[in-house]
GROMACS .gro file of C-alpha atoms in nm:
model
  256
    1UNK     CA    1  -0.027  -0.015   0.026
    2UNK     CA    2   0.258   0.192   0.070
    3UNK     CA    3   0.463   0.127  -0.238
    4UNK     CA    4   0.136   0.157  -0.425
    5UNK     CA    5   0.119   0.564  -0.265
    6UNK     CA    6   0.512   0.634  -0.363
    7UNK     CA    7   0.453   0.567  -0.747
    8UNK     CA    8   0.134   0.767  -0.760
    9UNK     CA    9   0.262   1.051  -0.581
   10UNK     CA   10   0.595   1.004  -0.797
   11UNK     CA   11   0.393   1.007  -1.081
   12UNK     CA   12   0.161   1.339  -0.956
   13UNK     CA   13   0.548   1.478  -0.943
   14UNK     CA   14   0.661   1.405  -1.247
   15UNK     CA   15   0.323   1.487  -1.452
   16UNK     CA   16   0.339   1.834  -1.234
   17UNK     CA   17   0.670   1.884  -1.404
   18UNK     CA   18   0.600   1.790  -1.699
   19UNK     CA   19   0.307   2.093  -1.708
   20UNK     CA   20   0.551   2.326  -1.535
   21UNK     CA   21   0.785   2.289  -1.847
   22UNK     CA   22   0.491   2.268  -2.109
   23UNK     CA   23   0.403   2.588  -1.966
   24UNK     CA   24   0.729   2.796  -1.928
   25UNK     CA   25   0.766   2.646  -2.274
   26UNK     CA   26   0.474   2.891  -2.348
   27UNK     CA   27   0.509   3.214  -2.207
   28UNK     CA   28   0.908   3.211  -2.353
   29UNK     CA   29   0.742   3.180  -2.702
   30UNK     CA   30   0.483   3.424  -2.623
   31UNK     CA   31   0.803   3.664  -2.439
   32UNK     CA   32   1.037   3.619  -2.720
   33UNK     CA   33   1.037   3.799  -3.042
   34UNK     CA   34   1.029   3.568  -3.362
   35UNK     CA   35   1.326   3.403  -3.467
   36UNK     CA   36   1.484   3.681  -3.690
   37UNK     CA   37   1.366   4.004  -3.603
   38UNK     CA   38   1.644   4.152  -3.362
   39UNK     CA   39   1.813   4.102  -3.687
   40UNK     CA   40   1.570   4.259  -3.926
   41UNK     CA   41   1.569   4.626  -3.732
   42UNK     CA   42   1.926   4.762  -3.598
   43UNK     CA   43   1.890   5.044  -3.630
   44UNK     CA   44   1.709   4.990  -3.257
   45UNK     CA   45   2.063   4.895  -3.125
   46UNK     CA   46   2.202   5.262  -3.266
   47UNK     CA   47   2.210   5.493  -2.986
   48UNK     CA   48   2.383   5.248  -2.807
   49UNK     CA   49   2.658   5.194  -3.081
   50UNK     CA   50   2.689   5.553  -3.118
   51UNK     CA   51   2.797   5.551  -2.699
   52UNK     CA   52   3.058   5.316  -2.737
   53UNK     CA   53   3.347   5.324  -2.792
   54UNK     CA   54   3.342   5.080  -3.145
   55UNK     CA   55   3.203   5.354  -3.273
   56UNK     CA   56   3.588   5.552  -3.358
   57UNK     CA   57   3.664   5.171  -3.395
   58UNK     CA   58   3.758   5.184  -3.810
   59UNK     CA   59   3.538   4.877  -3.900
   60UNK     CA   60   3.414   5.019  -4.298
   61UNK     CA   61   3.827   5.083  -4.441
   62UNK     CA   62   3.795   5.452  -4.574
   63UNK     CA   63   4.184   5.379  -4.757
   64UNK     CA   64   4.304   5.690  -4.646
   65UNK     CA   65   4.062   5.880  -4.816
   66UNK     CA   66   3.981   6.194  -4.665
   67UNK     CA   67   3.622   6.191  -4.508
   68UNK     CA   68   3.397   6.372  -4.217
   69UNK     CA   69   3.340   6.281  -3.875
   70UNK     CA   70   2.971   6.199  -3.936
   71UNK     CA   71   3.013   5.979  -4.316
   72UNK     CA   72   3.345   5.742  -4.079
   73UNK     CA   73   3.036   5.680  -3.805
   74UNK     CA   74   2.827   5.581  -4.046
   75UNK     CA   75   3.019   5.325  -4.218
   76UNK     CA   76   3.093   5.222  -3.902
   77UNK     CA   77   2.802   5.129  -3.752
   78UNK     CA   78   2.614   5.018  -4.129
   79UNK     CA   79   2.938   4.722  -4.123
   80UNK     CA   80   2.956   4.658  -3.703
   81UNK     CA   81   2.561   4.620  -3.739
   82UNK     CA   82   2.577   4.425  -4.064
   83UNK     CA   83   2.297   4.716  -4.146
   84UNK     CA   84   2.377   4.620  -4.563
   85UNK     CA   85   2.291   4.333  -4.547
   86UNK     CA   86   2.600   4.197  -4.723
   87UNK     CA   87   2.525   4.426  -5.027
   88UNK     CA   88   2.762   4.735  -5.129
   89UNK     CA   89   2.626   5.029  -5.012
   90UNK     CA   90   2.738   5.435  -5.059
   91UNK     CA   91   2.735   5.682  -4.803
   92UNK     CA   92   2.627   6.033  -4.997
   93UNK     CA   93   2.838   6.330  -4.717
   94UNK     CA   94   2.513   6.573  -4.808
   95UNK     CA   95   2.729   6.891  -4.672
   96UNK     CA   96   3.047   6.807  -4.830
   97UNK     CA   97   2.846   6.720  -5.181
   98UNK     CA   98   3.037   6.399  -5.161
   99UNK     CA   99   2.989   6.008  -5.204
  100UNK     CA  100   3.168   5.730  -5.121
  101UNK     CA  101   3.056   5.357  -5.255
  102UNK     CA  102   3.198   5.042  -5.034
  103UNK     CA  103   3.190   4.703  -5.104
  104UNK     CA  104   2.962   4.475  -4.830
  105UNK     CA  105   3.287   4.397  -4.652
  106UNK     CA  106   3.304   4.820  -4.632
  107UNK     CA  107   3.631   4.826  -4.808
  108UNK     CA  108   3.589   5.153  -5.037
  109UNK     CA  109   3.584   5.110  -5.345
  110UNK     CA  110   3.607   5.483  -5.509
  111UNK     CA  111   3.492   5.842  -5.379
  112UNK     CA  112   3.335   6.173  -5.593
  113UNK     CA  113   3.253   6.476  -5.592
  114UNK     CA  114   2.878   6.482  -5.675
  115UNK     CA  115   2.629   6.777  -5.740
  116UNK     CA  116   2.315   6.716  -5.512
  117UNK     CA  117   2.016   6.922  -5.461
  118UNK     CA  118   2.027   7.263  -5.457
  119UNK     CA  119   1.787   7.406  -5.176
  120UNK     CA  120   1.944   7.276  -4.800
  121UNK     CA  121   1.702   6.972  -4.621
  122UNK     CA  122   1.642   6.667  -4.514
  123UNK     CA  123   1.284   6.569  -4.648
  124UNK     CA  124   1.071   6.539  -4.985
  125UNK     CA  125   0.775   6.733  -5.006
  126UNK     CA  126   0.482   6.539  -5.010
  127UNK     CA  127   0.409   6.458  -5.392
  128UNK     CA  128   0.650   6.573  -5.611
  129UNK     CA  129   0.795   6.318  -5.754
  130UNK     CA  130   0.454   6.317  -5.955
  131UNK     CA  131   0.491   6.688  -6.023
  132UNK     CA  132   0.640   6.845  -6.379
  133UNK     CA  133   0.992   6.972  -6.304
  134UNK     CA  134   0.892   7.335  -6.413
  135UNK     CA  135   0.630   7.309  -6.115
  136UNK     CA  136   0.867   7.234  -5.805
  137UNK     CA  137   0.950   7.531  -5.608
  138UNK     CA  138   1.381   7.614  -5.483
  139UNK     CA  139   1.312   7.570  -5.178
  140UNK     CA  140   1.193   7.137  -5.274
  141UNK     CA  141   1.477   7.109  -5.423
  142UNK     CA  142   1.602   6.907  -5.171
  143UNK     CA  143   1.763   6.591  -5.150
  144UNK     CA  144   1.592   6.331  -4.901
  145UNK     CA  145   1.818   6.219  -4.581
  146UNK     CA  146   1.765   5.831  -4.494
  147UNK     CA  147   1.854   5.493  -4.617
  148UNK     CA  148   1.733   5.403  -4.934
  149UNK     CA  149   1.729   4.999  -5.110
  150UNK     CA  150   1.873   5.145  -5.493
  151UNK     CA  151   1.778   4.947  -5.768
  152UNK     CA  152   1.911   5.002  -6.101
  153UNK     CA  153   1.687   5.118  -6.390
  154UNK     CA  154   1.587   5.380  -6.680
  155UNK     CA  155   1.498   5.698  -6.580
  156UNK     CA  156   1.179   5.851  -6.867
  157UNK     CA  157   1.416   5.940  -7.073
  158UNK     CA  158   1.607   5.610  -7.142
  159UNK     CA  159   1.884   5.624  -6.983
  160UNK     CA  160   2.040   5.438  -6.744
  161UNK     CA  161   2.003   5.542  -6.392
  162UNK     CA  162   2.017   5.401  -6.043
  163UNK     CA  163   1.698   5.471  -5.801
  164UNK     CA  164   1.697   5.613  -5.493
  165UNK     CA  165   1.333   5.674  -5.411
  166UNK     CA  166   1.197   5.605  -5.623
  167UNK     CA  167   0.827   5.795  -5.497
  168UNK     CA  168   1.043   6.159  -5.491
  169UNK     CA  169   1.212   6.111  -5.865
  170UNK     CA  170   1.560   6.106  -5.675
  171UNK     CA  171   1.800   5.856  -5.850
  172UNK     CA  172   2.145   5.862  -5.980
  173UNK     CA  173   2.225   5.976  -6.248
  174UNK     CA  174   2.519   6.109  -6.507
  175UNK     CA  175   2.553   6.503  -6.472
  176UNK     CA  176   2.435   6.617  -6.804
  177UNK     CA  177   2.386   6.957  -6.895
  178UNK     CA  178   1.998   7.046  -6.872
  179UNK     CA  179   2.029   7.404  -6.882
  180UNK     CA  180   2.392   7.568  -6.931
  181UNK     CA  181   2.392   7.869  -6.763
  182UNK     CA  182   2.382   7.648  -6.452
  183UNK     CA  183   2.790   7.549  -6.534
  184UNK     CA  184   2.704   7.213  -6.423
  185UNK     CA  185   3.049   7.009  -6.571
  186UNK     CA  186   3.250   7.370  -6.450
  187UNK     CA  187   3.060   7.263  -6.041
  188UNK     CA  188   3.135   6.987  -6.076
  189UNK     CA  189   3.475   7.050  -6.038
  190UNK     CA  190   3.517   7.362  -5.804
  191UNK     CA  191   3.697   7.227  -5.408
  192UNK     CA  192   3.426   7.438  -5.294
  193UNK     CA  193   3.052   7.158  -5.174
  194UNK     CA  194   2.872   7.454  -5.207
  195UNK     CA  195   2.902   7.527  -5.566
  196UNK     CA  196   2.783   7.140  -5.620
  197UNK     CA  197   2.390   7.262  -5.503
  198UNK     CA  198   2.225   7.269  -5.828
  199UNK     CA  199   1.925   6.989  -5.923
  200UNK     CA  200   1.653   6.931  -5.838
  201UNK     CA  201   1.697   6.630  -5.544
  202UNK     CA  202   1.880   6.394  -5.828
  203UNK     CA  203   2.235   6.351  -5.757
  204UNK     CA  204   2.441   6.352  -6.094
  205UNK     CA  205   2.769   6.148  -6.108
  206UNK     CA  206   3.092   6.267  -6.311
  207UNK     CA  207   2.987   6.039  -6.648
  208UNK     CA  208   3.374   5.879  -6.607
  209UNK     CA  209   3.263   5.764  -6.208
  210UNK     CA  210   2.954   5.664  -6.332
  211UNK     CA  211   3.063   5.411  -6.570
  212UNK     CA  212   3.350   5.270  -6.385
  213UNK     CA  213   3.218   5.256  -6.005
  214UNK     CA  214   2.788   5.351  -5.980
  215UNK     CA  215   2.667   5.080  -6.305
  216UNK     CA  216   2.879   4.859  -6.187
  217UNK     CA  217   2.873   4.801  -5.793
  218UNK     CA  218   2.487   4.905  -5.761
  219UNK     CA  219   2.379   4.902  -6.138
  220UNK     CA  220   2.376   4.511  -6.138
  221UNK     CA  221   2.189   4.442  -5.879
  222UNK     CA  222   2.051   4.623  -5.526
  223UNK     CA  223   2.201   4.833  -5.267
  224UNK     CA  224   2.143   5.064  -5.006
  225UNK     CA  225   2.213   5.394  -5.011
  226UNK     CA  226   2.283   5.655  -4.744
  227UNK     CA  227   2.212   6.000  -4.743
  228UNK     CA  228   2.388   6.179  -4.479
  229UNK     CA  229   2.184   6.474  -4.341
  230UNK     CA  230   2.261   6.856  -4.305
  231UNK     CA  231   2.006   6.974  -4.098
  232UNK     CA  232   1.913   6.722  -3.848
  233UNK     CA  233   2.158   6.483  -3.636
  234UNK     CA  234   2.242   6.079  -3.820
  235UNK     CA  235   2.172   5.964  -3.575
  236UNK     CA  236   1.824   6.077  -3.551
  237UNK     CA  237   1.739   6.018  -3.934
  238UNK     CA  238   1.854   5.638  -3.919
  239UNK     CA  239   1.780   5.491  -3.588
  240UNK     CA  240   1.432   5.590  -3.641
  241UNK     CA  241   1.475   5.424  -4.101
  242UNK     CA  242   1.262   5.101  -4.090
  243UNK     CA  243   1.570   4.860  -4.169
  244UNK     CA  244   1.348   4.683  -4.440
  245UNK     CA  245   1.418   4.980  -4.644
  246UNK     CA  246   1.236   5.135  -4.962
  247UNK     CA  247   1.065   4.823  -5.167
  248UNK     CA  248   1.081   4.954  -5.500
  249UNK     CA  249   0.820   4.769  -5.806
  250UNK     CA  250   0.914   5.032  -6.074
  251UNK     CA  251   1.236   5.097  -6.288
  252UNK     CA  252   1.081   5.338  -6.479
  253UNK     CA  253   0.961   5.721  -6.389
  254UNK     CA  254   1.019   6.071  -6.422
  255UNK     CA  255   1.386   6.185  -6.302
  256UNK     CA  256   1.493   6.562  -6.141
   0.00000   0.00000   0.00000
């Protein structure tokens, strides 16, 4: 009788342990994020990264090229957090009117001065991508800041472009003569970044650099473009950006 009671008690304890384990596992499933969610949104760690020693550790290789502290900070964060998803990436420093093109591992491929939106600002006006060029006001000719998943395509004229923000009609394309009075080619050669603010918002690339660097690197497939802000802090802009990036489904459209 005593032996049967012991066996019965042992069975009850075993059943209780199993039930407790099952309930604990269920609670763990409910409280933990789905697998991979943490890696989908690495931007959440940007502020912590900014306060860490790793922020200034040279994770990205600029190959002795001069670059602003903000450009180095963002490039180091991209590599440390793998935010680029092993894709080649571009950093556009608007204050310096210069692009840095990196391989997926953070090695600088090359850098070049570029032409940018004439107006100072980090946001595009809603619906600007649908407007004719002559309806865009001077103060609206901005190059938006943020993180963009680029996509190669063609503009309305059939030219090769790399779309940065399709909705705002912002792309990277070869510099071309729009109005001789703008002196775009002369501006590209100027050492003064302020002289390189002339476009409607698009990123005008020197022809040779577009054909030898931009198109071979991000013209064959997608990349990630980080446009540094000029009126806001980089950590503010990139910490709030959705790590999934912009989704582009079209390859033909307006171009500024």
